[in-house]
mmCIF file of C-alpha atoms in Angstrom:
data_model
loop_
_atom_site.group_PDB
_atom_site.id
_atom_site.type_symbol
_atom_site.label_atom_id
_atom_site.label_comp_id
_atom_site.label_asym_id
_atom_site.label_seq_id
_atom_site.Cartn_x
_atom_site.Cartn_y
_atom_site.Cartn_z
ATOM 1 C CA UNK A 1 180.281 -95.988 -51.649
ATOM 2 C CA UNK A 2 180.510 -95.690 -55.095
ATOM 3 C CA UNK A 3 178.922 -92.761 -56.777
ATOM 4 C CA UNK A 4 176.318 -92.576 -59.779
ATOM 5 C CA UNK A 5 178.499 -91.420 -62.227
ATOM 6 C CA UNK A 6 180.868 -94.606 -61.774
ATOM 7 C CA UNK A 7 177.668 -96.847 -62.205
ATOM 8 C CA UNK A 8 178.506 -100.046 -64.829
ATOM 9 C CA UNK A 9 175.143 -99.897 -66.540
ATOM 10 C CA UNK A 10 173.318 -103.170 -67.497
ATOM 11 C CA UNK A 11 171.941 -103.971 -70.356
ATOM 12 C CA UNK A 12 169.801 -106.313 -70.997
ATOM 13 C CA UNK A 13 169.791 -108.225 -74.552
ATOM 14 C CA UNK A 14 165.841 -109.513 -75.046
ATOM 15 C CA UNK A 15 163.313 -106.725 -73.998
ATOM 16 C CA UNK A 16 160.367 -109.074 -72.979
ATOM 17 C CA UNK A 17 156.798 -107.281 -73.699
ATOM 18 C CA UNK A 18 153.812 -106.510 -71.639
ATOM 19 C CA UNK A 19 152.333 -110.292 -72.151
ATOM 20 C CA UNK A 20 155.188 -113.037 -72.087
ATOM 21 C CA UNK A 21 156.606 -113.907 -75.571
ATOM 22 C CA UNK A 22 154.661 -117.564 -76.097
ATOM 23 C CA UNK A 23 157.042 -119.304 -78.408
ATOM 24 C CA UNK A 24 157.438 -123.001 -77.903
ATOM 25 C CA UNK A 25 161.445 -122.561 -76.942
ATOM 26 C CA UNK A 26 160.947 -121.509 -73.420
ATOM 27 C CA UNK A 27 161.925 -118.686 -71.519
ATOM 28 C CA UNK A 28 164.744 -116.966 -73.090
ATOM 29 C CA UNK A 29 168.411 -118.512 -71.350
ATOM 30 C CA UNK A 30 170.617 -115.271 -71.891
ATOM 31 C CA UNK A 31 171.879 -114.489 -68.873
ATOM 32 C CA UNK A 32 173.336 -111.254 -67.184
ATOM 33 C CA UNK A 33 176.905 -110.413 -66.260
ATOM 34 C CA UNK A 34 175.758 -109.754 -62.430
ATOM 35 C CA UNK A 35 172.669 -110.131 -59.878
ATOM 36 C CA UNK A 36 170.826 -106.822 -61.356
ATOM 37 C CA UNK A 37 169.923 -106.122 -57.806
ATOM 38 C CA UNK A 38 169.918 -102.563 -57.350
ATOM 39 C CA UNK A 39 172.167 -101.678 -53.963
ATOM 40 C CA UNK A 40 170.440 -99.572 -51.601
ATOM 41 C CA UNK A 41 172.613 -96.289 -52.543
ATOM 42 C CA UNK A 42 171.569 -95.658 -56.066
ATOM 43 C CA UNK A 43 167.793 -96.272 -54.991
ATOM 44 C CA UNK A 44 166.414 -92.674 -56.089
ATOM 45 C CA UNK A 45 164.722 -90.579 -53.377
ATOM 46 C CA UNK A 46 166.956 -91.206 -50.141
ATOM 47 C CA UNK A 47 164.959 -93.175 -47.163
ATOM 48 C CA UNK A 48 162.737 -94.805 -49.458
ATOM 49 C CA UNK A 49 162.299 -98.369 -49.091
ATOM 50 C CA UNK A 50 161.576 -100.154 -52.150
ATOM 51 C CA UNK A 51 161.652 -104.014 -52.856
ATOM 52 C CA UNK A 52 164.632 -103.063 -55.073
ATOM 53 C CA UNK A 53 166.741 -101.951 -52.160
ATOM 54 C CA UNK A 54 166.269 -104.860 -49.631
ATOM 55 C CA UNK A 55 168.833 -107.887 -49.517
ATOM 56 C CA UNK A 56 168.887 -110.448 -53.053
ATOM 57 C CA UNK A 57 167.592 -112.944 -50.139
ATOM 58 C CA UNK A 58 165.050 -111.056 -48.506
ATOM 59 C CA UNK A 59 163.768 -110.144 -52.093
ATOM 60 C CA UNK A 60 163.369 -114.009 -52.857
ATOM 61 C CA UNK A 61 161.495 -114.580 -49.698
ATOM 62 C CA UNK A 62 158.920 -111.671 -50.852
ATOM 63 C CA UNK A 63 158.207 -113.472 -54.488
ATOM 64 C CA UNK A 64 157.767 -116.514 -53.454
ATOM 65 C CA UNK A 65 155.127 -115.317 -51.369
ATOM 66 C CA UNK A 66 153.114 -114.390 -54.160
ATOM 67 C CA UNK A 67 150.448 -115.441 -56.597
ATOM 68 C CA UNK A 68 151.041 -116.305 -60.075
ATOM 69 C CA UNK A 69 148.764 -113.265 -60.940
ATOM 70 C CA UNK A 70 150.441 -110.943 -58.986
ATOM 71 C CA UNK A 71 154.120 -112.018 -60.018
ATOM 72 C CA UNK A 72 152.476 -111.000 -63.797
ATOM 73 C CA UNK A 73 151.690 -107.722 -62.445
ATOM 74 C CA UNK A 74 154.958 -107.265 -60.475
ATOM 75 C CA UNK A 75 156.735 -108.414 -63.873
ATOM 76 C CA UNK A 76 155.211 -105.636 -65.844
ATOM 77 C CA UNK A 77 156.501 -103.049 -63.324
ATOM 78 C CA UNK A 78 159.716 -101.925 -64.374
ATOM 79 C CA UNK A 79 162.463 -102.855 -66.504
ATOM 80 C CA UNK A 80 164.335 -105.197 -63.831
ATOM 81 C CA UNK A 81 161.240 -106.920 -62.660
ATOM 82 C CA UNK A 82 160.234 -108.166 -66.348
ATOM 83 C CA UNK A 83 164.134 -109.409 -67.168
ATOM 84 C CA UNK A 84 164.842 -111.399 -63.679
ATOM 85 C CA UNK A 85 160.623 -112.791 -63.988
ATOM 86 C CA UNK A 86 160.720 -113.068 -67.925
ATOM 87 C CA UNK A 87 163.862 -113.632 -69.185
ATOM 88 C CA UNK A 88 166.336 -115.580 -66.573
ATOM 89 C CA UNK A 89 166.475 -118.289 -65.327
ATOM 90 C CA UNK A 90 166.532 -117.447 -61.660
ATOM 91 C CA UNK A 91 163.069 -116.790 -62.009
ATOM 92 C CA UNK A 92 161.859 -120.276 -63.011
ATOM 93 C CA UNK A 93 161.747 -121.762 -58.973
ATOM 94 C CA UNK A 94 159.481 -118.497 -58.308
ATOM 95 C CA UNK A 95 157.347 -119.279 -61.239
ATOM 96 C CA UNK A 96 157.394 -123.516 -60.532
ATOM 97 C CA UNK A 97 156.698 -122.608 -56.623
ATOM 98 C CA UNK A 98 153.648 -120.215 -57.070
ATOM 99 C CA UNK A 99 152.080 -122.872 -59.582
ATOM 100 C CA UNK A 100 152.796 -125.940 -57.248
ATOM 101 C CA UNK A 101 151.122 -123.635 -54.552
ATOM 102 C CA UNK A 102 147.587 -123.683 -56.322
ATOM 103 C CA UNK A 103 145.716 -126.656 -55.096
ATOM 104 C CA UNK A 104 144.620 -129.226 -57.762
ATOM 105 C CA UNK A 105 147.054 -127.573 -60.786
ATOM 106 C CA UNK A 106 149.107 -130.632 -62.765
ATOM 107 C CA UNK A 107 152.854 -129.588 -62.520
ATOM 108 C CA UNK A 108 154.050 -128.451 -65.956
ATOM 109 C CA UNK A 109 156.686 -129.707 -68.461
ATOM 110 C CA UNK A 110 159.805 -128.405 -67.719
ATOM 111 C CA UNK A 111 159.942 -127.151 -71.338
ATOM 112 C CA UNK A 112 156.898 -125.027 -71.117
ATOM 113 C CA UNK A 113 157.052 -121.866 -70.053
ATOM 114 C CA UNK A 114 155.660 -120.799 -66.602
ATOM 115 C CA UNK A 115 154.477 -117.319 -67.590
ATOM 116 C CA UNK A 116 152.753 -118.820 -69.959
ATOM 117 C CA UNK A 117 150.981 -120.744 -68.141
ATOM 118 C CA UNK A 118 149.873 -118.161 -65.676
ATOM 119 C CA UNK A 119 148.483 -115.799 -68.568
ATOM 120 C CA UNK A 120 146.141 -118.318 -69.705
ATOM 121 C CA UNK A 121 145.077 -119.867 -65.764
ATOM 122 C CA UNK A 122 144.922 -116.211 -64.533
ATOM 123 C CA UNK A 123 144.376 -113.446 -66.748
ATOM 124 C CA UNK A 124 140.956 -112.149 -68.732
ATOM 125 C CA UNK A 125 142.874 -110.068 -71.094
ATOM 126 C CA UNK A 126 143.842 -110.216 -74.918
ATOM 127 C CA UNK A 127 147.566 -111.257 -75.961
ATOM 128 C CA UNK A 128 147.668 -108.900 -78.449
ATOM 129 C CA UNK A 129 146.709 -105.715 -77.204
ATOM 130 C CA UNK A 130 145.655 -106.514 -73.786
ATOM 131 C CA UNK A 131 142.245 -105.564 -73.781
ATOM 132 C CA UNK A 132 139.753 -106.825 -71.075
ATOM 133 C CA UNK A 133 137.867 -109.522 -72.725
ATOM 134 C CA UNK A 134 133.935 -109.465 -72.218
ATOM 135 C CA UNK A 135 133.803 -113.495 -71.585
ATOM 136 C CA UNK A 136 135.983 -114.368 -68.451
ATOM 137 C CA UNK A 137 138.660 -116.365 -69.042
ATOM 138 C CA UNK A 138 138.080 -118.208 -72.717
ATOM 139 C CA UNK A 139 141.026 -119.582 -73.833
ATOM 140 C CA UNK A 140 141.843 -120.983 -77.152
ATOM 141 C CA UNK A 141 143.265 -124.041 -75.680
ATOM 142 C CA UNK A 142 144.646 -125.868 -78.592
ATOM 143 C CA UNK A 143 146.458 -122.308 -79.736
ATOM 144 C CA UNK A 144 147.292 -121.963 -75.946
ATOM 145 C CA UNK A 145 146.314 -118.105 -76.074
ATOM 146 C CA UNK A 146 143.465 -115.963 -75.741
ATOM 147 C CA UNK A 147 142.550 -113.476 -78.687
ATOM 148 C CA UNK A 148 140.050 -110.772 -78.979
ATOM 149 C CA UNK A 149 137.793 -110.971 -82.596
ATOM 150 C CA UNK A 150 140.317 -108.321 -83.876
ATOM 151 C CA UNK A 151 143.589 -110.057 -82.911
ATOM 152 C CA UNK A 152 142.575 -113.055 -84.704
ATOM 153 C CA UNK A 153 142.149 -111.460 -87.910
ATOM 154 C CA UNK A 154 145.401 -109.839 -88.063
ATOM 155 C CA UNK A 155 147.532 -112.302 -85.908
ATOM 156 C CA UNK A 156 146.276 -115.757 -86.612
ATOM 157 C CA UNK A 157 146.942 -117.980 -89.711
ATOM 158 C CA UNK A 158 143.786 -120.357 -91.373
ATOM 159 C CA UNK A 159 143.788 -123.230 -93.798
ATOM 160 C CA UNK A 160 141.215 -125.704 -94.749
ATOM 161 C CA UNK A 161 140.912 -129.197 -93.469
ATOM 162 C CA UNK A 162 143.511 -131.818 -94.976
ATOM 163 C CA UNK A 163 145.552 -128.645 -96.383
ATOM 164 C CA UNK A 164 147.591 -127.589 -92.940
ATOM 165 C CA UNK A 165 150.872 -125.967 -94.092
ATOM 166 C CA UNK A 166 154.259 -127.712 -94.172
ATOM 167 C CA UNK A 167 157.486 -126.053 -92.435
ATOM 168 C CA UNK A 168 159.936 -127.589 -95.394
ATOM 169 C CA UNK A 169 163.646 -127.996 -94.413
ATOM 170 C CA UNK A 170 165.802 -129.649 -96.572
ATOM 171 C CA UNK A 171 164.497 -133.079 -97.757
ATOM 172 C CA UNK A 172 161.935 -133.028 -94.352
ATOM 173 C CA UNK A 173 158.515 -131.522 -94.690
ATOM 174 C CA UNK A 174 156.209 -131.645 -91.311
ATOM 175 C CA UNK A 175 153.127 -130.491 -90.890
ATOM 176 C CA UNK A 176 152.948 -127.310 -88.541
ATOM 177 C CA UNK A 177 150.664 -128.982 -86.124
ATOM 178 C CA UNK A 178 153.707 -131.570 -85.422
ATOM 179 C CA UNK A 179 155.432 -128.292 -84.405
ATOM 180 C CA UNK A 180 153.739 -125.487 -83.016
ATOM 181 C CA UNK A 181 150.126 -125.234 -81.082
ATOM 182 C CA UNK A 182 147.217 -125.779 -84.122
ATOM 183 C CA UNK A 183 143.730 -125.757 -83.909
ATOM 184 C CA UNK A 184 142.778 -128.183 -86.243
ATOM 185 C CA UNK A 185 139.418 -128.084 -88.225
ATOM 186 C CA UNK A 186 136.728 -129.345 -86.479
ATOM 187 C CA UNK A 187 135.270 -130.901 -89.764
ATOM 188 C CA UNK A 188 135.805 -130.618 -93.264
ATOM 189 C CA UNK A 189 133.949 -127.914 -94.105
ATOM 190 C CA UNK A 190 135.739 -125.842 -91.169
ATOM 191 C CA UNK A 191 138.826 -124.003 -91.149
ATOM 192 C CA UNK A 192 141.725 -124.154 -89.007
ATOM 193 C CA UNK A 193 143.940 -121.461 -87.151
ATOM 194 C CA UNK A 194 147.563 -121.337 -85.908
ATOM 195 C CA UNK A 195 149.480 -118.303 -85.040
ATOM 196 C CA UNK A 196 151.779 -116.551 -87.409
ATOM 197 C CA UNK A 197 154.461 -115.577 -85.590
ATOM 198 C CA UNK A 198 154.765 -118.912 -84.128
ATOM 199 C CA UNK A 199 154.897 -120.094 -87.689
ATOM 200 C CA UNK A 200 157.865 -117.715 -88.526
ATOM 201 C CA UNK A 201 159.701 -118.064 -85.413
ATOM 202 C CA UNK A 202 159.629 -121.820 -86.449
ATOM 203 C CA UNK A 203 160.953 -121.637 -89.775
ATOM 204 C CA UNK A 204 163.568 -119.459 -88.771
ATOM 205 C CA UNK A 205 164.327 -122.106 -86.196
ATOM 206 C CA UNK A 206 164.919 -124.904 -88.873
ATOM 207 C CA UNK A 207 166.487 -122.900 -91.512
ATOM 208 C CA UNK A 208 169.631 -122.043 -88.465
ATOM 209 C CA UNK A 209 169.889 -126.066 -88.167
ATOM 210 C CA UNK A 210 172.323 -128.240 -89.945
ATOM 211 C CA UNK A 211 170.551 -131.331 -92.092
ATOM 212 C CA UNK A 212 171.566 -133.785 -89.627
ATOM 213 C CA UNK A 213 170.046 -131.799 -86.733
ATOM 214 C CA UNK A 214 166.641 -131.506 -88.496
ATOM 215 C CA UNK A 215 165.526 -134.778 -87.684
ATOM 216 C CA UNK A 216 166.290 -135.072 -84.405
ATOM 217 C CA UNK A 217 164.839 -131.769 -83.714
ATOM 218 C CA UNK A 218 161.556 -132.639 -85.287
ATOM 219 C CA UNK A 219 161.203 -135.815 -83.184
ATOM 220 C CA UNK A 220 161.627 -133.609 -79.932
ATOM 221 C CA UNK A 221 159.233 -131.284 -80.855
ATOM 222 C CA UNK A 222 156.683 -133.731 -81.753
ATOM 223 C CA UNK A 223 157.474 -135.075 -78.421
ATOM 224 C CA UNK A 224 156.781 -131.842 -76.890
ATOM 225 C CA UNK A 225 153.845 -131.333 -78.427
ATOM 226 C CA UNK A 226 152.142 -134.856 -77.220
ATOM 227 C CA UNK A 227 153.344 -133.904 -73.434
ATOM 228 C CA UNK A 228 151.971 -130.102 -73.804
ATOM 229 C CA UNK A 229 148.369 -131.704 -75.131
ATOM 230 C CA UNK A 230 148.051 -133.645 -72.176
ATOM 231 C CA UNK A 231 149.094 -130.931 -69.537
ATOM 232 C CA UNK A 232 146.637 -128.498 -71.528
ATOM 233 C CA UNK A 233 143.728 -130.709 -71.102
ATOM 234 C CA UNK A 234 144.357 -131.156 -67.317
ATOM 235 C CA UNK A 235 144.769 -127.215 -67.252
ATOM 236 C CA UNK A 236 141.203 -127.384 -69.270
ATOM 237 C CA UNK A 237 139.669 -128.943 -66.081
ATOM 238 C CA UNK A 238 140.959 -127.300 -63.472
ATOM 239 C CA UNK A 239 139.970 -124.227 -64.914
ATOM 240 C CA UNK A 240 136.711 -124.918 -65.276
ATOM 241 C CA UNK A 241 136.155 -126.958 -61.540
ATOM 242 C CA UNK A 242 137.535 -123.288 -60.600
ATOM 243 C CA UNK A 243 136.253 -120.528 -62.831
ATOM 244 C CA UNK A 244 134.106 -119.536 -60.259
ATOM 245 C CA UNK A 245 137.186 -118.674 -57.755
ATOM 246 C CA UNK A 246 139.309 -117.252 -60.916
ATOM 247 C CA UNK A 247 136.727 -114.579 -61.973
ATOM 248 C CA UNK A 248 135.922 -113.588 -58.763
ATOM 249 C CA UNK A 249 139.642 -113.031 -57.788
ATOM 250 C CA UNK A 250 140.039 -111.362 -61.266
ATOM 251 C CA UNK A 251 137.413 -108.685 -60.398
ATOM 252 C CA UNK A 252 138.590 -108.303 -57.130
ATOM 253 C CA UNK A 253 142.031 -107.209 -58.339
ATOM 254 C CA UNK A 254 140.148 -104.796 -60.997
ATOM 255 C CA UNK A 255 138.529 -103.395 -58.807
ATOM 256 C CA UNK A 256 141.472 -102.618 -56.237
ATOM 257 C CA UNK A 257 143.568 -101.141 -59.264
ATOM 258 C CA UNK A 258 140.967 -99.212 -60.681
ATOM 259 C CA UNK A 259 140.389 -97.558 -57.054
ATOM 260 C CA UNK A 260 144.233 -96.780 -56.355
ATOM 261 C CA UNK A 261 144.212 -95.275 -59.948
ATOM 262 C CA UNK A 262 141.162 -92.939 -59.038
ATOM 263 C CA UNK A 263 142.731 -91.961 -56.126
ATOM 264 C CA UNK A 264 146.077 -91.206 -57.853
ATOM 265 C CA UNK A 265 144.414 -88.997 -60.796
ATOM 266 C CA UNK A 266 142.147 -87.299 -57.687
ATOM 267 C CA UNK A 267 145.487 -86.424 -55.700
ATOM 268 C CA UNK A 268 147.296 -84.843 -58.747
ATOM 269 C CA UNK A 269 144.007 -82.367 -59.094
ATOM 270 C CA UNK A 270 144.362 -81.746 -55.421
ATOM 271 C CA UNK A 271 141.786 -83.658 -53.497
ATOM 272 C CA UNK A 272 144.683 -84.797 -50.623
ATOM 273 C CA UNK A 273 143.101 -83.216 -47.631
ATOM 274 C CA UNK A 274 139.594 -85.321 -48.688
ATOM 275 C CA UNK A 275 141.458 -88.405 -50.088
ATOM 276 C CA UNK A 276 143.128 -88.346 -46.376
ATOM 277 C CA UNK A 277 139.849 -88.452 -44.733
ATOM 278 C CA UNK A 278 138.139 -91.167 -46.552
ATOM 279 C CA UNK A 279 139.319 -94.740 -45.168
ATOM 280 C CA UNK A 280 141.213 -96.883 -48.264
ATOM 281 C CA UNK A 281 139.018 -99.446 -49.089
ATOM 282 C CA UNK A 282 136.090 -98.490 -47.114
ATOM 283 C CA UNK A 283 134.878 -94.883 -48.004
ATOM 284 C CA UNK A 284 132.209 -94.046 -50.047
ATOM 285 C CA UNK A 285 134.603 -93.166 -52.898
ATOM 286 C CA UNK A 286 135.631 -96.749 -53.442
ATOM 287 C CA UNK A 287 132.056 -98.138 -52.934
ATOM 288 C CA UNK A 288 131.120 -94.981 -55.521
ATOM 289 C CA UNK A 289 129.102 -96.811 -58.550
ATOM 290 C CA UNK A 290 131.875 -95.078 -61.034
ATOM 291 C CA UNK A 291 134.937 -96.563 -59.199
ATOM 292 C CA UNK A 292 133.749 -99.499 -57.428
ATOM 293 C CA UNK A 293 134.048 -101.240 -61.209
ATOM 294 C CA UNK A 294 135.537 -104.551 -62.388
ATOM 295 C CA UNK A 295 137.373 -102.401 -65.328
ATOM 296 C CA UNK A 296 140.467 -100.561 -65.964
ATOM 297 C CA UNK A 297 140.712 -97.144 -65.451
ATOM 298 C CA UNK A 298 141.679 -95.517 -68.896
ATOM 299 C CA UNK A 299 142.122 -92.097 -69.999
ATOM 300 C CA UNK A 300 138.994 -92.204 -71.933
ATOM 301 C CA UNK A 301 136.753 -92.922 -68.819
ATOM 302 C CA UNK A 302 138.950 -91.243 -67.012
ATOM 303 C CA UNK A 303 138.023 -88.409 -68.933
ATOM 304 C CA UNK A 304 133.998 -89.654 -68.829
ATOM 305 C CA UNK A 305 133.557 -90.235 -65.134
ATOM 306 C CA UNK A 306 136.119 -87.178 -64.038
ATOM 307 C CA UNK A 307 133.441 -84.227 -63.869
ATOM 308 C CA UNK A 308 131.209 -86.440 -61.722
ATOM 309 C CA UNK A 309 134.438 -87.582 -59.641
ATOM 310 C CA UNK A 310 134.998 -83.969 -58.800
ATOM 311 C CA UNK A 311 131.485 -83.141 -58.070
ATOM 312 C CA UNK A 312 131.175 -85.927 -55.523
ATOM 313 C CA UNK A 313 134.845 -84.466 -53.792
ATOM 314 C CA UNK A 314 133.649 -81.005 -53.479
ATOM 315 C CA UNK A 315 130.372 -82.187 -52.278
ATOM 316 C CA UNK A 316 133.266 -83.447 -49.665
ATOM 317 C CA UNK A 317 134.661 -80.310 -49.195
ATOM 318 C CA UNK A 318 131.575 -78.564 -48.727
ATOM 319 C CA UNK A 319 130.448 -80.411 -45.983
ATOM 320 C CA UNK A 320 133.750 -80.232 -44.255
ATOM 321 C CA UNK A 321 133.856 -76.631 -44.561
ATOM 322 C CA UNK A 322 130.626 -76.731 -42.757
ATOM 323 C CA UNK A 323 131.336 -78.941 -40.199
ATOM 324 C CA UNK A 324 134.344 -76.792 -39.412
ATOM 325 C CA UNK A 325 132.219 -73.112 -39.596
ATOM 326 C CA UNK A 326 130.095 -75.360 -37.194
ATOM 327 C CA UNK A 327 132.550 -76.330 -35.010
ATOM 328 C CA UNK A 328 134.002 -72.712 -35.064
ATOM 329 C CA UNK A 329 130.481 -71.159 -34.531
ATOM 330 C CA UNK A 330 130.333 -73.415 -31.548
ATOM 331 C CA UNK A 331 133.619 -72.424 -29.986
ATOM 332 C CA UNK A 332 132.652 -68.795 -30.561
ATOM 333 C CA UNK A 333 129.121 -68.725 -28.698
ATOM 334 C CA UNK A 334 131.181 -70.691 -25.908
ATOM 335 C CA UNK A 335 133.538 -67.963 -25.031
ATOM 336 C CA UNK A 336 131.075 -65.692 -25.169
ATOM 337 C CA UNK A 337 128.978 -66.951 -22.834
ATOM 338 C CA UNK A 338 132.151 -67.246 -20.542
ATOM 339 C CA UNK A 339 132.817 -63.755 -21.245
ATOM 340 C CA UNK A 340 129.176 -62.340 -20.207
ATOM 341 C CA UNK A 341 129.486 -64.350 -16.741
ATOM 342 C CA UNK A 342 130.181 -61.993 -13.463
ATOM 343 C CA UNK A 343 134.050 -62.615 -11.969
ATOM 344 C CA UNK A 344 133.790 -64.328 -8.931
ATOM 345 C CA UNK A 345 135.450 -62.393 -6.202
ATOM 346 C CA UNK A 346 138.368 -64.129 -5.075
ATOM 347 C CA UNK A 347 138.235 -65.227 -1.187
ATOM 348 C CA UNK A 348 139.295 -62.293 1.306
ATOM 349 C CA UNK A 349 142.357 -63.207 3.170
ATOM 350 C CA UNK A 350 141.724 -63.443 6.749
ATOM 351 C CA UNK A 351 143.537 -60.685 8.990
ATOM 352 C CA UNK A 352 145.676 -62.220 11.698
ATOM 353 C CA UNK A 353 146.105 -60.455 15.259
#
């Protein structure tokens, strides 16, 4: 067994961010020297089982198992998890499978990315800064992303109708929409919106091609583009026949996380002896108007709902403390009613001749 000081370390060359990187190049193709499966002997804390630790096959088995929302979530858990979902391409069948299992969802373009895809089908929170948005699931379909009202001021582009900008390369000038997702104007007095650092990412593309590649380039994207329009609208539909299902599951899972959380932050001030006693799922703490909530649990109403948290835990305490003086009081008149009884007299032994 080899010891953790003669550990190769990894590294990995892309660090992928909480919300999948949505450029129109698909998921990154760098790939690792080695499976970064970590072996069962460097797993810290010894006896702990953690998906991490369990056979590369067994671990496959597990993911594609799962949801698209909850390989998002599983993603975002640690450092491996977001390079082997993210980043490689042994993650693609997991993504392609857990799509293909939702009834009634088009298969995608081989091109576009999965995570992508499941960010705008199954999430309800801004790609810039991840907040929870107040409408369920509205997606900017023809930017293919979902902004709050202070993400598009600082991370979207606009231009007036008939003056979209050009991406100029050489003697070729295209209009961005031919290249990355646009929202065109609706009419002429509108404005239209694409995303800026889809814009760079583009002309930093082109200006790493030679001439003779430009064209040929162009005429793929533009390719792309048609394909991902007609994917998006049948993506447009489904959500809507199912927006019903989505939100509902989408609250659900709030509401789960923002429980567990509660009960972490209550067992680090600790509540483990009343945690222990109230059923997971079922106790009046996670039915508790504060917790029971289709919101995250931040440290600001953390910080709000904590004193009332507390109250409602020692009211807990109290009335076990009384139950057990109860119980105790019980015992104690018991015994001494046994006490204040007359001793029988055992049976005389009968004398023999």
């Amino acid at each position: 067994m080899a010891s953790s000081g003669s550990r190769k370390k990894c590294r990995v060359d892309s660090v992928v961010p909480s919300t999948p990187n949505l450029n129109d190049d698909g998921i990154s193709t760098n790939t690792l020297a080695a499976v970064l499966i970590v072996p069962p002997q460097i797993v810290p804390g010894a006896g702990t089982v953690t998906l991490l630790s369990i056979p590369y096959d067994i671990q496959l088995e597990i993911l594609n198992c799962l949801h698209p929302r909850e390989l998002l979530s599983l993603g975002r858990c640690c450092k491996f998890m977001r390079t082997f979902l993210f980043c490689r391409k042994d993650g693609r069948p997991i993504w392609k499978k857990a799509l293909l299992d939702i009834t009634g969802l088009p298969p995608a373009p081989d091109w576009l990315p999965e995570p992508q895809i499941a960010v705008l089908l199954f999430e309800n929170s801004c790609m810039g800064c991840s907040h929870i948005l107040s409408a369920p699931f509205e997606v900017d379909w023809d930017l293919r992303a979902r902004f709050c009202r202070n993400c598009r001021k600082t991370l979207l582009g606009s231009f007036q109708a008939g003056q979209a900008p050009r991406v100029v390369q050489g003697s070729a000038s295209v209009p961005i929409y031919h290249l990355i997702p646009t929202k065109l104007p609706p009419h002429p007095n509108a404005s239209g919106n694409f995303i800026l650092s889809h814009l760079n990412a583009m002309k930093a593309k082109l200006s790493g091609l030679q001439v003779s590649e430009v064209e040929h380039f162009v005429a793929n994207k533009k390719q792309q583009m048609s394909e991902c329009n007609e994917y998006i609208v049948q993506c447009k539909r489904w959500l809507e026949a199912n927006r019903d299902d989505c939100v509902r599951r989408s609250k659900a899972i709030l509401r789960k996380e923002r429980t567990q959380c509660v009960r972490d932050k209550l067992l680090s001030l600790g509540w483990a002896a009343e945690l222990a006693s109230l059923k997971v799922g079922a106790s009046a703490l996670d039915q508790h108007p504060l917790v029971n909530v289709a919101e995250p649990l931040t440290e600001s109403v953390w910080s709000n709902i904590r004193p009332e948290l507390e109250s409602f835990m020692q009211a807990r305490r109290d009335k076990e403390h009384s139950l057990q003086n109860a119980r105790r009081g019980k015992a104690a008149k018991a015994r001494a009613r046994g006490s204040k009884r007359k001793p029988v007299s055992p049976p005389h032994a009968s004398i023999s001749d």
